[in-house]
Amino acid sequence: MSNVNIYDSRADAAIPAESPLAFSYHRSGAPAAGAASRVVLRERPFLGHLILRGGAIVLDEAVRDELGMNLPGRPQGLVLDASGERSIQWLSPDEWLLIVPGGEEFALEGRLRERLGDASFAIVNVSGGQTLLELEGDAVPELLMKSVIYDAHPQHFPVGKGVTTVFAKTTTILRRPDESRWELVIRRSFADYCYRWLLDAGEEYAIGVVAA
Amino acid sequence: MFQIYCPYCEELREEEEFHPKGEAHIARPLDPEACSDEEWGDYLFFRDNPRGVHHELWVHAVGCRKFFNITRHTVSYEILETYRMGEQPTITAESVSGDLAGRESAATARQEGVRA
């Protein structure tokens, strides 16, 4: 195992954690989701986000042994495990984003490092730097068409695809884990901006927010 | 707006996601210590500015963040091909001088017409 010093960045449970959108809910409000809502926004804060870099073959082997999922080999690939809680997304030919339920990432990073041994790789825990927003409803593609430069038409964006692209004036990772849900991985420092953009863009679809 | 084919993402993406990084295929002198000032100055500062086919280095800045090469026509702005780092272009100024010459002279005539 490589002699990298890793530490658990998650604070003890005794310290209350605030979601990246806590202040935004307070200041911009959170319209309640109702029967008329064609878009429902849900935040999934405090997940474990790991960036894996290295050769596809060694990483694929380690991830398959550890999590039972294949590393997406094709560009724009997104793979979920059976429970739908863990996902791996292709970001670049030597880079993948692994998202696991909050609290798992530290132990998982250690186990992956153990398995990868002396191979050439890098694992970075970016959980604190980004957050995940989930959009659900029939008007989501329409909302995305106003917000991202990538073609978000369902025909062009099948389930199991994820791209890094421009969202409003910032960047996002846009992904589609299943037929009804779309996910946005956004930077924590831009979370308020993205949230307010989504509220504004979603107003005509009576967007509703389910606060975390 | 350009639609640029990223050879790593393997699909067409908006120009907004990319950034140009200047001329491609500039090799660093193998032995910098042995270079004359002129050779080193050429390597650092001097770039081609051709009228016609040009090879450029671009980066998919919002996306896979990989560098790759674009062969672009500087008169028509047409992107002739994109290829990965380390590969050689299949389209060069020599290979297209025949079939693009007509198109270029037409473009020149149009420009001059505008100016006149």
Tab-separated table of N, CA, C and O in Angstrom, chain B residues 15-114:
chain	number	residue	atom	x	y	z
B	15	GLU	N	-18.801	24.783	-28.684
B	15	GLU	CA	-17.524	25.494	-28.650
B	15	GLU	C	-17.247	26.092	-27.267
B	15	GLU	O	-16.095	26.194	-26.831
B	16	GLU	N	-18.323	26.479	-26.566
B	16	GLU	CA	-18.186	27.125	-25.252
B	16	GLU	C	-17.387	26.257	-24.270
B	16	GLU	O	-16.789	26.772	-23.332
B	17	GLU	N	-17.401	24.946	-24.474
B	17	GLU	CA	-16.700	24.053	-23.556
B	17	GLU	C	-15.195	23.987	-23.847
B	17	GLU	O	-14.456	23.375	-23.086
B	18	PHE	N	-14.750	24.581	-24.944
B	18	PHE	CA	-13.359	24.408	-25.378
B	18	PHE	C	-12.582	25.709	-25.257
B	18	PHE	O	-13.162	26.787	-25.161
B	19	HIS	N	-11.268	25.568	-25.299
B	19	HIS	CA	-10.418	26.751	-25.301
B	19	HIS	C	-9.228	26.498	-26.223
B	19	HIS	O	-8.600	25.447	-26.131
B	20	PRO	N	-8.903	27.457	-27.099
B	20	PRO	CA	-7.749	27.261	-27.979
B	20	PRO	C	-6.453	27.550	-27.238
B	20	PRO	O	-6.399	28.406	-26.372
B	21	LYS	N	-5.424	26.806	-27.584
B	21	LYS	CA	-4.146	26.947	-26.875
B	21	LYS	C	-2.991	27.199	-27.834
B	21	LYS	O	-1.850	26.916	-27.493
B	22	GLY	N	-3.288	27.679	-29.042
B	22	GLY	CA	-2.195	28.038	-29.950
B	22	GLY	C	-1.818	26.917	-30.903
B	22	GLY	O	-2.528	25.935	-31.051
B	23	GLU	N	-0.659	27.089	-31.512
B	23	GLU	CA	-0.225	26.170	-32.554
B	23	GLU	C	0.141	24.797	-31.974
B	23	GLU	O	0.695	24.711	-30.876
B	24	ALA	N	-0.166	23.760	-32.738
B	24	ALA	CA	0.151	22.402	-32.289
B	24	ALA	C	1.498	21.954	-32.854
B	24	ALA	O	2.050	22.601	-33.728
B	25	HIS	N	1.961	20.834	-32.374
B	25	HIS	CA	3.184	20.182	-32.876
B	25	HIS	C	4.413	21.059	-32.737
B	25	HIS	O	5.220	21.162	-33.651
B	26	ILE	N	4.558	21.757	-31.619
B	26	ILE	CA	5.790	22.502	-31.365
B	26	ILE	C	6.639	21.643	-30.446
B	26	ILE	O	6.294	21.449	-29.282
B	27	ALA	N	7.718	21.112	-30.993
B	27	ALA	CA	8.553	20.197	-30.210
B	27	ALA	C	9.614	20.983	-29.454
B	27	ALA	O	10.261	21.885	-30.013
B	28	ARG	N	9.766	20.665	-28.189
B	28	ARG	CA	10.821	21.302	-27.394
B	28	ARG	C	12.173	20.769	-27.878
B	28	ARG	O	12.319	19.561	-28.092
B	29	PRO	N	13.167	21.642	-28.073
B	29	PRO	CA	14.486	21.143	-28.511
B	29	PRO	C	14.996	20.073	-27.555
B	29	PRO	O	14.846	20.201	-26.331
B	30	LEU	N	15.552	19.013	-28.103
B	30	LEU	CA	15.962	17.876	-27.281
B	30	LEU	C	17.055	18.257	-26.304
B	30	LEU	O	17.100	17.771	-25.182
B	31	ASP	N	17.943	19.145	-26.733
B	31	ASP	CA	19.026	19.559	-25.844
B	31	ASP	C	19.018	21.084	-25.734
B	31	ASP	O	19.730	21.776	-26.471
B	32	PRO	N	18.207	21.628	-24.825
B	32	PRO	CA	18.068	23.092	-24.754
B	32	PRO	C	19.385	23.801	-24.506
B	32	PRO	O	19.595	24.912	-25.000
B	33	GLU	N	20.286	23.142	-23.755
B	33	GLU	CA	21.561	23.791	-23.431
B	33	GLU	C	22.387	24.046	-24.682
B	33	GLU	O	23.180	24.981	-24.719
B	34	ALA	N	22.201	23.193	-25.682
B	34	ALA	CA	23.029	23.309	-26.881
B	34	ALA	C	22.410	24.205	-27.939
B	34	ALA	O	22.981	24.396	-29.006
B	35	CYS	N	21.218	24.769	-27.653
B	35	CYS	CA	20.529	25.618	-28.635
B	35	CYS	C	21.230	26.960	-28.781
B	35	CYS	O	21.714	27.517	-27.808
B	36	SER	N	21.181	27.491	-29.994
B	36	SER	CA	21.597	28.884	-30.152
B	36	SER	C	20.449	29.764	-29.680
B	36	SER	O	19.309	29.307	-29.549
B	37	ASP	N	20.723	31.020	-29.407
B	37	ASP	CA	19.670	31.944	-28.966
B	37	ASP	C	18.553	32.009	-29.987
B	37	ASP	O	17.377	32.117	-29.649
B	38	GLU	N	18.942	31.938	-31.261
B	38	GLU	CA	17.945	32.055	-32.312
B	38	GLU	C	16.993	30.857	-32.308
B	38	GLU	O	15.774	31.014	-32.388
B	39	GLU	N	17.583	29.668	-32.160
B	39	GLU	CA	16.741	28.456	-32.129
B	39	GLU	C	15.799	28.482	-30.931
B	39	GLU	O	14.617	28.153	-31.029
B	40	TRP	N	16.335	28.889	-29.797
B	40	TRP	CA	15.511	28.912	-28.573
B	40	TRP	C	14.418	29.979	-28.684
B	40	TRP	O	13.272	29.777	-28.290
B	41	GLY	N	14.766	31.114	-29.264
B	41	GLY	CA	13.777	32.183	-29.474
B	41	GLY	C	12.680	31.732	-30.423
B	41	GLY	O	11.498	32.002	-30.194
B	42	ASP	N	13.064	31.004	-31.469
B	42	ASP	CA	12.054	30.484	-32.399
B	42	ASP	C	11.107	29.547	-31.688
B	42	ASP	O	9.891	29.607	-31.872
B	43	TYR	N	11.689	28.686	-30.857
B	43	TYR	CA	10.865	27.708	-30.131
B	43	TYR	C	9.891	28.416	-29.181
B	43	TYR	O	8.718	28.086	-29.094
B	44	LEU	N	10.390	29.445	-28.486
B	44	LEU	CA	9.544	30.086	-27.471
B	44	LEU	C	8.515	31.038	-28.058
B	44	LEU	O	7.371	31.058	-27.623
B	45	PHE	N	8.926	31.852	-29.033
B	45	PHE	CA	8.097	32.999	-29.381
B	45	PHE	C	7.498	32.979	-30.779
B	45	PHE	O	6.530	33.674	-31.018
B	46	PHE	N	8.100	32.254	-31.711
B	46	PHE	CA	7.667	32.417	-33.096
B	46	PHE	C	6.664	31.343	-33.498
B	46	PHE	O	6.909	30.156	-33.312
B	47	ARG	N	5.533	31.785	-34.041
B	47	ARG	CA	4.461	30.877	-34.427
B	47	ARG	C	4.072	31.139	-35.875
B	47	ARG	O	4.162	32.267	-36.349
B	48	ASP	N	3.579	30.092	-36.527
B	48	ASP	CA	3.093	30.248	-37.894
B	48	ASP	C	1.750	30.969	-37.872
B	48	ASP	O	0.979	30.842	-36.919
B	49	ASN	N	1.498	31.711	-38.932
B	49	ASN	CA	0.198	32.357	-39.053
B	49	ASN	C	-0.277	32.144	-40.482
B	49	ASN	O	-0.325	33.076	-41.270
B	50	PRO	N	-0.572	30.895	-40.839
B	50	PRO	CA	-0.813	30.605	-42.251
B	50	PRO	C	-2.205	31.048	-42.692
B	50	PRO	O	-3.115	31.190	-41.880
B	51	ARG	N	-2.317	31.243	-43.977
B	51	ARG	CA	-3.628	31.462	-44.585
B	51	ARG	C	-3.999	30.118	-45.193
B	51	ARG	O	-3.432	29.704	-46.179
B	52	GLY	N	-4.890	29.410	-44.540
B	52	GLY	CA	-5.231	28.083	-45.037
B	52	GLY	C	-5.259	27.091	-43.889
B	52	GLY	O	-5.687	27.415	-42.785
B	53	VAL	N	-4.769	25.893	-44.157
B	53	VAL	CA	-4.854	24.821	-43.159
B	53	VAL	C	-3.869	25.065	-42.024
B	53	VAL	O	-2.706	25.353	-42.247
B	54	HIS	N	-4.376	24.976	-40.801
B	54	HIS	CA	-3.542	25.230	-39.621
B	54	HIS	C	-3.832	24.161	-38.570
B	54	HIS	O	-4.990	23.810	-38.350
B	55	HIS	N	-2.783	23.665	-37.914
B	55	HIS	CA	-2.970	22.687	-36.843
B	55	HIS	C	-2.901	23.407	-35.517
B	55	HIS	O	-1.940	24.123	-35.247
B	56	GLU	N	-3.913	23.226	-34.699
B	56	GLU	CA	-3.982	23.947	-33.427
B	56	GLU	C	-4.180	23.000	-32.264
B	56	GLU	O	-4.750	21.925	-32.401
B	57	LEU	N	-3.719	23.471	-31.109
B	57	LEU	CA	-3.911	22.732	-29.864
B	57	LEU	C	-5.123	23.335	-29.160
B	57	LEU	O	-5.204	24.555	-28.990
B	58	TRP	N	-6.075	22.497	-28.777
B	58	TRP	CA	-7.246	22.964	-28.043
B	58	TRP	C	-7.382	22.121	-26.777
B	58	TRP	O	-6.836	21.025	-26.687
B	59	VAL	N	-8.134	22.651	-25.821
B	59	VAL	CA	-8.397	21.878	-24.613
B	59	VAL	C	-9.902	21.852	-24.373
B	59	VAL	O	-10.595	22.853	-24.579
B	60	HIS	N	-10.403	20.690	-23.993
B	60	HIS	CA	-11.832	20.556	-23.670
B	60	HIS	C	-11.996	20.979	-22.201
B	60	HIS	O	-12.121	20.153	-21.313
B	61	ALA	N	-11.991	22.307	-22.000
B	61	ALA	CA	-11.822	22.864	-20.655
B	61	ALA	C	-12.967	22.488	-19.713
B	61	ALA	O	-12.749	22.213	-18.540
B	62	VAL	N	-14.201	22.517	-20.211
B	62	VAL	CA	-15.336	22.066	-19.402
B	62	VAL	C	-15.772	20.747	-20.029
B	62	VAL	O	-16.445	20.733	-21.020
B	63	GLY	N	-15.367	19.666	-19.451
B	63	GLY	CA	-15.627	18.378	-20.079
B	63	GLY	C	-14.568	17.428	-19.600
B	63	GLY	O	-14.331	17.342	-18.396
B	64	CYS	N	-13.848	16.804	-20.524
B	64	CYS	CA	-12.860	15.823	-20.076
B	64	CYS	C	-11.529	16.478	-19.702
B	64	CYS	O	-10.659	15.817	-19.153
B	65	ARG	N	-11.350	17.763	-20.005
B	65	ARG	CA	-10.148	18.524	-19.647
B	65	ARG	C	-8.885	17.921	-20.261
B	65	ARG	O	-7.822	17.985	-19.681
B	66	LYS	N	-9.052	17.339	-21.454
B	66	LYS	CA	-7.894	16.803	-22.176
B	66	LYS	C	-7.526	17.745	-23.324
B	66	LYS	O	-8.396	18.378	-23.911
B	67	PHE	N	-6.228	17.776	-23.622
B	67	PHE	CA	-5.752	18.526	-24.771
B	67	PHE	C	-5.848	17.646	-26.017
B	67	PHE	O	-5.653	16.434	-25.931
B	68	PHE	N	-6.151	18.259	-27.146
B	68	PHE	CA	-6.172	17.514	-28.403
B	68	PHE	C	-5.896	18.506	-29.530
B	68	PHE	O	-5.776	19.711	-29.289
B	69	ASN	N	-5.773	17.990	-30.756
B	69	ASN	CA	-5.415	18.845	-31.882
B	69	ASN	C	-6.591	19.022	-32.831
B	69	ASN	O	-7.396	18.116	-33.021
B	70	ILE	N	-6.650	20.197	-33.417
B	70	ILE	CA	-7.667	20.496	-34.420
B	70	ILE	C	-6.951	20.967	-35.678
B	70	ILE	O	-6.024	21.776	-35.596
B	71	THR	N	-7.365	20.455	-36.831
B	71	THR	CA	-6.899	20.995	-38.105
B	71	THR	C	-8.000	21.915	-38.617
B	71	THR	O	-9.121	21.468	-38.820
B	72	ARG	N	-7.674	23.188	-38.762
B	72	ARG	CA	-8.705	24.179	-39.054
B	72	ARG	C	-8.267	25.015	-40.244
B	72	ARG	O	-7.075	25.278	-40.438
B	73	HIS	N	-9.216	25.428	-41.039
B	73	HIS	CA	-8.912	26.292	-42.178
B	73	HIS	C	-9.093	27.732	-41.729
B	73	HIS	O	-10.182	28.113	-41.310
B	74	THR	N	-8.028	28.526	-41.795
B	74	THR	CA	-8.103	29.858	-41.184
B	74	THR	C	-8.886	30.853	-42.035
B	74	THR	O	-9.178	31.945	-41.570
B	75	VAL	N	-9.206	30.486	-43.263
B	75	VAL	CA	-10.006	31.409	-44.090
B	75	VAL	C	-11.494	31.114	-43.895
B	75	VAL	O	-12.293	32.004	-43.621
B	76	SER	N	-11.851	29.849	-44.003
B	76	SER	CA	-13.267	29.481	-43.914
B	76	SER	C	-13.676	29.118	-42.489
B	76	SER	O	-14.861	28.944	-42.225
B	77	TYR	N	-12.730	29.012	-41.574
B	77	TYR	CA	-12.966	28.565	-40.194
B	77	TYR	C	-13.448	27.127	-40.114
B	77	TYR	O	-13.873	26.662	-39.065
B	78	GLU	N	-13.429	26.429	-41.222
B	78	GLU	CA	-13.921	25.053	-41.232
B	78	GLU	C	-12.971	24.149	-40.443
B	78	GLU	O	-11.747	24.219	-40.620
B	79	ILE	N	-13.521	23.319	-39.582
B	79	ILE	CA	-12.705	22.348	-38.854
B	79	ILE	C	-12.633	21.085	-39.697
B	79	ILE	O	-13.646	20.452	-39.969
B	80	LEU	N	-11.429	20.761	-40.137
B	80	LEU	CA	-11.278	19.651	-41.071
B	80	LEU	C	-11.183	18.324	-40.343
B	80	LEU	O	-11.687	17.315	-40.797
B	81	GLU	N	-10.506	18.302	-39.191
B	81	GLU	CA	-10.457	17.082	-38.403
B	81	GLU	C	-9.978	17.419	-36.988
B	81	GLU	O	-9.402	18.475	-36.747
B	82	THR	N	-10.259	16.513	-36.060
B	82	THR	CA	-9.687	16.610	-34.720
B	82	THR	C	-9.031	15.274	-34.427
B	82	THR	O	-9.505	14.238	-34.876
B	83	TYR	N	-7.918	15.308	-33.712
B	83	TYR	CA	-7.210	14.062	-33.412
B	83	TYR	C	-6.512	14.189	-32.074
B	83	TYR	O	-6.273	15.285	-31.574
B	84	ARG	N	-6.222	13.032	-31.486
B	84	ARG	CA	-5.675	12.997	-30.131
B	84	ARG	C	-4.235	13.471	-30.080
B	84	ARG	O	-3.556	13.526	-31.101
B	85	MET	N	-3.778	13.744	-28.878
B	85	MET	CA	-2.384	14.095	-28.672
B	85	MET	C	-1.508	12.923	-29.106
B	85	MET	O	-1.873	11.767	-28.917
B	86	GLY	N	-0.357	13.245	-29.683
B	86	GLY	CA	0.578	12.198	-30.076
B	86	GLY	C	0.294	11.620	-31.443
B	86	GLY	O	1.114	10.881	-31.971
B	87	GLU	N	-0.877	11.956	-32.015
B	87	GLU	CA	-1.177	11.453	-33.357
B	87	GLU	C	-0.784	12.505	-34.389
B	87	GLU	O	-0.643	13.681	-34.067
B	88	GLN	N	-0.624	12.053	-35.622
B	88	GLN	CA	-0.285	12.981	-36.699
B	88	GLN	C	-1.533	13.271	-37.523
B	88	GLN	O	-2.403	12.419	-37.672
B	89	PRO	N	-1.644	14.491	-38.050
B	89	PRO	CA	-2.835	14.832	-38.846
B	89	PRO	C	-2.868	14.070	-40.159
B	89	PRO	O	-1.817	13.794	-40.742
B	90	THR	N	-4.075	13.722	-40.593
B	90	THR	CA	-4.202	13.097	-41.914
B	90	THR	C	-4.434	14.151	-42.980
B	90	THR	O	-4.246	13.902	-44.158
B	91	ILE	N	-4.887	15.331	-42.541
B	91	ILE	CA	-5.120	16.425	-43.482
B	91	ILE	C	-4.082	17.502	-43.220
B	91	ILE	O	-3.973	18.019	-42.113
B	92	THR	N	-3.291	17.841	-44.214
B	92	THR	CA	-2.282	18.891	-44.059
B	92	THR	C	-2.424	19.880	-45.208
B	92	THR	O	-3.209	19.654	-46.134
B	93	ALA	N	-1.670	20.968	-45.123
B	93	ALA	CA	-1.755	21.991	-46.168
B	93	ALA	C	-1.454	21.376	-47.533
B	93	ALA	O	-2.088	21.715	-48.532
B	94	GLU	N	-0.488	20.428	-47.570
B	94	GLU	CA	-0.121	19.821	-48.845
B	94	GLU	C	-1.260	18.971	-49.373
B	94	GLU	O	-1.595	19.016	-50.549
B	95	SER	N	-1.894	18.202	-48.471
B	95	SER	CA	-2.882	17.242	-48.951
B	95	SER	C	-4.155	17.922	-49.429
B	95	SER	O	-4.908	17.352	-50.206
B	96	VAL	N	-4.447	19.124	-48.940
B	96	VAL	CA	-5.684	19.774	-49.375
B	96	VAL	C	-5.437	20.881	-50.382
B	96	VAL	O	-6.387	21.494	-50.858
B	97	SER	N	-4.182	21.167	-50.713
B	97	SER	CA	-3.921	22.309	-51.588
B	97	SER	C	-4.686	22.161	-52.896
B	97	SER	O	-5.134	23.148	-53.466
B	98	GLY	N	-4.876	20.922	-53.350
B	98	GLY	CA	-5.613	20.706	-54.586
B	98	GLY	C	-7.088	21.043	-54.452
B	98	GLY	O	-7.591	21.974	-55.075
B	99	ASP	N	-7.774	20.306	-53.545
B	99	ASP	CA	-9.231	20.429	-53.537
B	99	ASP	C	-9.746	21.661	-52.800
B	99	ASP	O	-10.889	22.046	-52.961
B	100	LEU	N	-8.906	22.300	-51.971
B	100	LEU	CA	-9.381	23.499	-51.282
B	100	LEU	C	-9.025	24.783	-52.025
B	100	LEU	O	-9.559	25.841	-51.728
B	101	ALA	N	-8.118	24.676	-53.002
B	101	ALA	CA	-7.647	25.881	-53.670
B	101	ALA	C	-8.814	26.644	-54.293
B	101	ALA	O	-8.917	27.866	-54.174
B	102	GLY	N	-9.712	25.899	-54.927
B	102	GLY	CA	-10.839	26.549	-55.585
B	102	GLY	C	-11.706	27.282	-54.582
B	102	GLY	O	-12.073	28.450	-54.774
B	103	ARG	N	-12.004	26.603	-53.467
B	103	ARG	CA	-12.871	27.182	-52.449
B	103	ARG	C	-12.247	28.464	-51.869
B	103	ARG	O	-12.908	29.460	-51.646
B	104	GLU	N	-10.914	28.403	-51.660
B	104	GLU	CA	-10.233	29.543	-51.051
B	104	GLU	C	-10.250	30.756	-51.972
B	104	GLU	O	-10.499	31.870	-51.534
B	105	SER	N	-10.017	30.511	-53.256
B	105	SER	CA	-9.992	31.654	-54.165
B	105	SER	C	-11.391	32.264	-54.254
B	105	SER	O	-11.544	33.483	-54.376
B	106	ALA	N	-12.433	31.430	-54.139
B	106	ALA	CA	-13.802	31.946	-54.139
B	106	ALA	C	-14.012	32.832	-52.915
B	106	ALA	O	-14.590	33.922	-53.004
B	107	ALA	N	-13.506	32.371	-51.756
B	107	ALA	CA	-13.658	33.148	-50.524
B	107	ALA	C	-12.908	34.470	-50.647
B	107	ALA	O	-13.399	35.515	-50.216
B	108	THR	N	-11.713	34.442	-51.238
B	108	THR	CA	-10.922	35.657	-51.411
B	108	THR	C	-11.665	36.639	-52.307
B	108	THR	O	-11.755	37.829	-52.015
B	109	ALA	N	-12.236	36.117	-53.384
B	109	ALA	CA	-12.960	36.978	-54.310
B	109	ALA	C	-14.126	37.658	-53.592
B	109	ALA	O	-14.383	38.847	-53.767
B	110	ARG	N	-14.794	36.877	-52.728
B	110	ARG	CA	-15.942	37.414	-51.999
B	110	ARG	C	-15.489	38.547	-51.072
B	110	ARG	O	-16.085	39.612	-51.035
B	111	GLN	N	-14.369	38.303	-50.373
B	111	GLN	CA	-13.848	39.322	-49.460
B	111	GLN	C	-13.490	40.592	-50.202
B	111	GLN	O	-13.817	41.686	-49.785
B	112	GLU	N	-12.798	40.421	-51.318
B	112	GLU	CA	-12.389	41.594	-52.075
B	112	GLU	C	-13.580	42.339	-52.607
B	112	GLU	O	-13.617	43.569	-52.688
B	113	GLY	N	-14.612	41.572	-52.977
B	113	GLY	CA	-15.841	42.193	-53.437
B	113	GLY	C	-16.436	43.067	-52.360
B	113	GLY	O	-16.875	44.202	-52.620
B	114	VAL	N	-16.396	42.581	-51.118
B	114	VAL	CA	-16.937	43.353	-49.993
B	114	VAL	C	-16.147	44.640	-49.815
B	114	VAL	O	-16.702	45.713	-49.614
